[in-house]
Short mmCIF file of N, CA and C in Angstrom, two decimals:
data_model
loop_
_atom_site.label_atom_id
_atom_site.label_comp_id
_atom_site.label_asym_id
_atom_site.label_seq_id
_atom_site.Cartn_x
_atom_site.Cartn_y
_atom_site.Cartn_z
N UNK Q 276 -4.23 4.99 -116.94
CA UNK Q 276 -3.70 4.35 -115.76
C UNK Q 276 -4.15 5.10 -114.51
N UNK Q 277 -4.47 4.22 -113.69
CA UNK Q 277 -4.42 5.17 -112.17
C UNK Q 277 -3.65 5.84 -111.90
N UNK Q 278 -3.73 7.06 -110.92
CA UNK Q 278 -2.40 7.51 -110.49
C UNK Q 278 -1.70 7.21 -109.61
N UNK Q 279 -1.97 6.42 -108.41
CA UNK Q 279 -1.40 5.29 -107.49
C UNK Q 279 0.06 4.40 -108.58
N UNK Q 280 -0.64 4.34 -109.61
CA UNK Q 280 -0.30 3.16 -110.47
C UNK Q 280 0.89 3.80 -111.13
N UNK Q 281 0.89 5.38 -111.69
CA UNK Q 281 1.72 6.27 -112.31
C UNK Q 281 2.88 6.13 -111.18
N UNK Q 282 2.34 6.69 -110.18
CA UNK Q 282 3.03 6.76 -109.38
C UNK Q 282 4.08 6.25 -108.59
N UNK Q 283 3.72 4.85 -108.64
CA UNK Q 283 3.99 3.61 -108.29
C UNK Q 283 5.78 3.06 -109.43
N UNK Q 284 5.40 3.44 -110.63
CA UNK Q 284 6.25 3.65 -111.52
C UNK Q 284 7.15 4.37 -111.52
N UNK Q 285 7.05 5.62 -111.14
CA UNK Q 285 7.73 7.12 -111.13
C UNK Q 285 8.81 6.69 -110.37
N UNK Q 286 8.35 6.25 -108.52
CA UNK Q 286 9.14 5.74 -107.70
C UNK Q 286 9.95 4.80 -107.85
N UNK Q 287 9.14 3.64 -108.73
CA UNK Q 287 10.34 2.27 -109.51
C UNK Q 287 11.58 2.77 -110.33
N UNK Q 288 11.19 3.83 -111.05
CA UNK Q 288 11.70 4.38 -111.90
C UNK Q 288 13.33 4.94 -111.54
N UNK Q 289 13.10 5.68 -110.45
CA UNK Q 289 13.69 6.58 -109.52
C UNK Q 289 14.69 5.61 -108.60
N UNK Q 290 14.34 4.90 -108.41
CA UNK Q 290 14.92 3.97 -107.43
C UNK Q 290 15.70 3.17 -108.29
N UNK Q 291 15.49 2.39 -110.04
CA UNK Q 291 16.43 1.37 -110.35
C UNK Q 291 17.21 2.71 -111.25
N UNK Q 292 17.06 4.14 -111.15
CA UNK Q 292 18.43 4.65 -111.81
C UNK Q 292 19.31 4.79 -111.11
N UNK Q 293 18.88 4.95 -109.35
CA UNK Q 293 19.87 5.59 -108.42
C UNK Q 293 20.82 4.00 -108.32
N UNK Q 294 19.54 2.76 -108.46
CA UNK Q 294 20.94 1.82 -108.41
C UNK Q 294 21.93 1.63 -109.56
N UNK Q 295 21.29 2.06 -110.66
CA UNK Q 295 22.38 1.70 -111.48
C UNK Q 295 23.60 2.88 -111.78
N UNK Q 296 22.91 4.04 -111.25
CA UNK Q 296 23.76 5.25 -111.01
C UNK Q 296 25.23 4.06 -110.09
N UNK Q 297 24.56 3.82 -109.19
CA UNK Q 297 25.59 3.69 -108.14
C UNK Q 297 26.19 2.09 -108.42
N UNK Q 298 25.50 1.04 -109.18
CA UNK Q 298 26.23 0.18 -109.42
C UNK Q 298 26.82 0.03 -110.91
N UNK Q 299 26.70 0.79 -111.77
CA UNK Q 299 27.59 0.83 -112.81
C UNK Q 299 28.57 2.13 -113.06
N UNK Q 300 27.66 3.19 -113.16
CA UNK Q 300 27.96 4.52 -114.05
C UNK Q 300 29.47 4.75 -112.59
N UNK Q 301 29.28 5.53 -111.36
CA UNK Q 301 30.12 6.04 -110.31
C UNK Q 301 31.23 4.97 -110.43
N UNK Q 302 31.43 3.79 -110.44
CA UNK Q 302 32.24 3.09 -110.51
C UNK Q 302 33.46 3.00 -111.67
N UNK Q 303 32.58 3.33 -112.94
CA UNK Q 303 33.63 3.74 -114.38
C UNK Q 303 33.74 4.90 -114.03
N UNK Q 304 33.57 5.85 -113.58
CA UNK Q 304 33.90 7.20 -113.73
C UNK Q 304 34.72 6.99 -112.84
N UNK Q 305 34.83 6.43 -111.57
CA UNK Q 305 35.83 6.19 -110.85
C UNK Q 305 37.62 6.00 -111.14
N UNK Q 306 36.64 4.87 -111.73
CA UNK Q 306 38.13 4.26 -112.81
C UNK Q 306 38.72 5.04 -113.98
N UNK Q 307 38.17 5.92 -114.85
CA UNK Q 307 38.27 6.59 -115.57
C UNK Q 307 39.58 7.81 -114.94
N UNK Q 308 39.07 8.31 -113.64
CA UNK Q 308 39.52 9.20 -113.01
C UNK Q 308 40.78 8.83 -113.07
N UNK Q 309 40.74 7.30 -112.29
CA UNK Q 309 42.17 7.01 -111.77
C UNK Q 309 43.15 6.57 -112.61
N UNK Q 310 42.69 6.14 -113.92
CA UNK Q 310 43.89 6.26 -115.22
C UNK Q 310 44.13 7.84 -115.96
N UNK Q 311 43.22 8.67 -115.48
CA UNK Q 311 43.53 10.07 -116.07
C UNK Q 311 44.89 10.49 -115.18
N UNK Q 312 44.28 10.38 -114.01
CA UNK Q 312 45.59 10.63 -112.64
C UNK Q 312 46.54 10.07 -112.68
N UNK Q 313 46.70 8.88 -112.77
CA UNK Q 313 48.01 7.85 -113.42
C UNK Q 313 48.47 8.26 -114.34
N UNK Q 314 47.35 8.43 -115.48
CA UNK Q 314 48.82 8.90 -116.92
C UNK Q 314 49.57 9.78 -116.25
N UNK Q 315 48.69 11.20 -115.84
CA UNK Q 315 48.82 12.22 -115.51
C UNK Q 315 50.43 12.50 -114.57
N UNK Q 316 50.54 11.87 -113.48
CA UNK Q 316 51.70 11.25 -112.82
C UNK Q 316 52.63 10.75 -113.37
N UNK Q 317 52.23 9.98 -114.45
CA UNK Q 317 53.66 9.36 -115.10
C UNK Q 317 54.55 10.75 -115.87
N UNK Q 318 53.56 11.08 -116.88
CA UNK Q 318 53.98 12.38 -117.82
C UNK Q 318 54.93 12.90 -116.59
N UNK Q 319 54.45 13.58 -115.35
CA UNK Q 319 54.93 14.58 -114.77
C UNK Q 319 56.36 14.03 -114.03
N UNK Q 320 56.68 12.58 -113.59
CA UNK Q 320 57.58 11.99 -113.75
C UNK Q 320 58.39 11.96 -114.41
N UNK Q 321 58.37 11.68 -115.69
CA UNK Q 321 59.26 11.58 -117.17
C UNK Q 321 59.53 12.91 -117.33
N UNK Q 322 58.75 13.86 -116.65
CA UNK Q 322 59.19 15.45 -117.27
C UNK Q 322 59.94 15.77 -116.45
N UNK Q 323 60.03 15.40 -115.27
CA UNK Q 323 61.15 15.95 -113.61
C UNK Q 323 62.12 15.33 -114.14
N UNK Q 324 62.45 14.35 -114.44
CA UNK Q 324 63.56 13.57 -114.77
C UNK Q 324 64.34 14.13 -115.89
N UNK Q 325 63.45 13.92 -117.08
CA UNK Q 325 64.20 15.16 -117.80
C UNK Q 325 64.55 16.30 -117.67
N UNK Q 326 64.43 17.37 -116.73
CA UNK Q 326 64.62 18.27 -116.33
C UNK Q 326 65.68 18.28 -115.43
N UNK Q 327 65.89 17.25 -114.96
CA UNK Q 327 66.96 16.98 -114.02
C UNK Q 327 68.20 16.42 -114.47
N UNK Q 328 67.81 15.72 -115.61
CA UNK Q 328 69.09 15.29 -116.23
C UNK Q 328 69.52 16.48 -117.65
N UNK Q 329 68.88 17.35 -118.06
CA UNK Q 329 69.12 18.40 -118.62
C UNK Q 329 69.97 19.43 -117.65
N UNK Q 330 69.51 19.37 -116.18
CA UNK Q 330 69.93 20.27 -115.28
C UNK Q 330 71.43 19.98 -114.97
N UNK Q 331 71.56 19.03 -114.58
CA UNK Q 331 72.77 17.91 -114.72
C UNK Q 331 74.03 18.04 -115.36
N UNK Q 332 73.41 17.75 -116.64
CA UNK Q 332 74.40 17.58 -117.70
C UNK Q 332 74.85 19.31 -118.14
N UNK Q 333 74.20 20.30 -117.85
CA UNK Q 333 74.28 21.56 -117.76
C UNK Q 333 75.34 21.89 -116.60
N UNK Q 334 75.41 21.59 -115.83
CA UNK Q 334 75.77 21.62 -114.78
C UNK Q 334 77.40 21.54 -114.58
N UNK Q 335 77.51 19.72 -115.55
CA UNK Q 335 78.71 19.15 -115.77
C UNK Q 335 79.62 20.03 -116.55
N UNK Q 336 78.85 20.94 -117.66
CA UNK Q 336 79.25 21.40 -118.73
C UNK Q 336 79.71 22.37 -118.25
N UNK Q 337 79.73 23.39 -117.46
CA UNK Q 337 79.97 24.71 -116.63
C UNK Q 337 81.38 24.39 -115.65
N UNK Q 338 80.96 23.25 -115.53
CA UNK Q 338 82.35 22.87 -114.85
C UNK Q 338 83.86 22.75 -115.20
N UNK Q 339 83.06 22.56 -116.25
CA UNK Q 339 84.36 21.69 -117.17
C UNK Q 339 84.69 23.13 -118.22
N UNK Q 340 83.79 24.26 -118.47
CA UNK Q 340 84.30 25.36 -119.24
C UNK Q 340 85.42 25.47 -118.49
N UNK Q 341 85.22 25.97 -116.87
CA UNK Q 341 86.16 27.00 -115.51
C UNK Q 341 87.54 26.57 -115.49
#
């Protein structure tokens, strides 16, 4: 092949990964992120709460020894 012609390729090449970089792959990783962060949030939710109603009911119990 020529090298104009190699070349010519290299650049095609280069150019339809950056689009598909940017129109498929960045977009799931995106999303990926934002259900890791979501679970992530919920767990830490459900765990304050329990902690609070452990704290609570601890709380009640001290009262009621005095």
């Amino acid at each position: 092949m020529d090298d104009s012609l190699k070349k010519f390729f290299y650049i095609f090449g280069i150019i339809a990964a950056v689009y598909l970089l940017f129109r498929y792959i960045i977009p799931i990783l995106f999303k990926v992120l934002g259900w890791v962060v979501g679970t992530l949030f919920t767990i830490l939710l459900w765990v304050i709460i329990a902690v609070m109603i452990v704290a609570a009911v601890g709380y009640i119990i001290q009262l009621f020894k005095k």
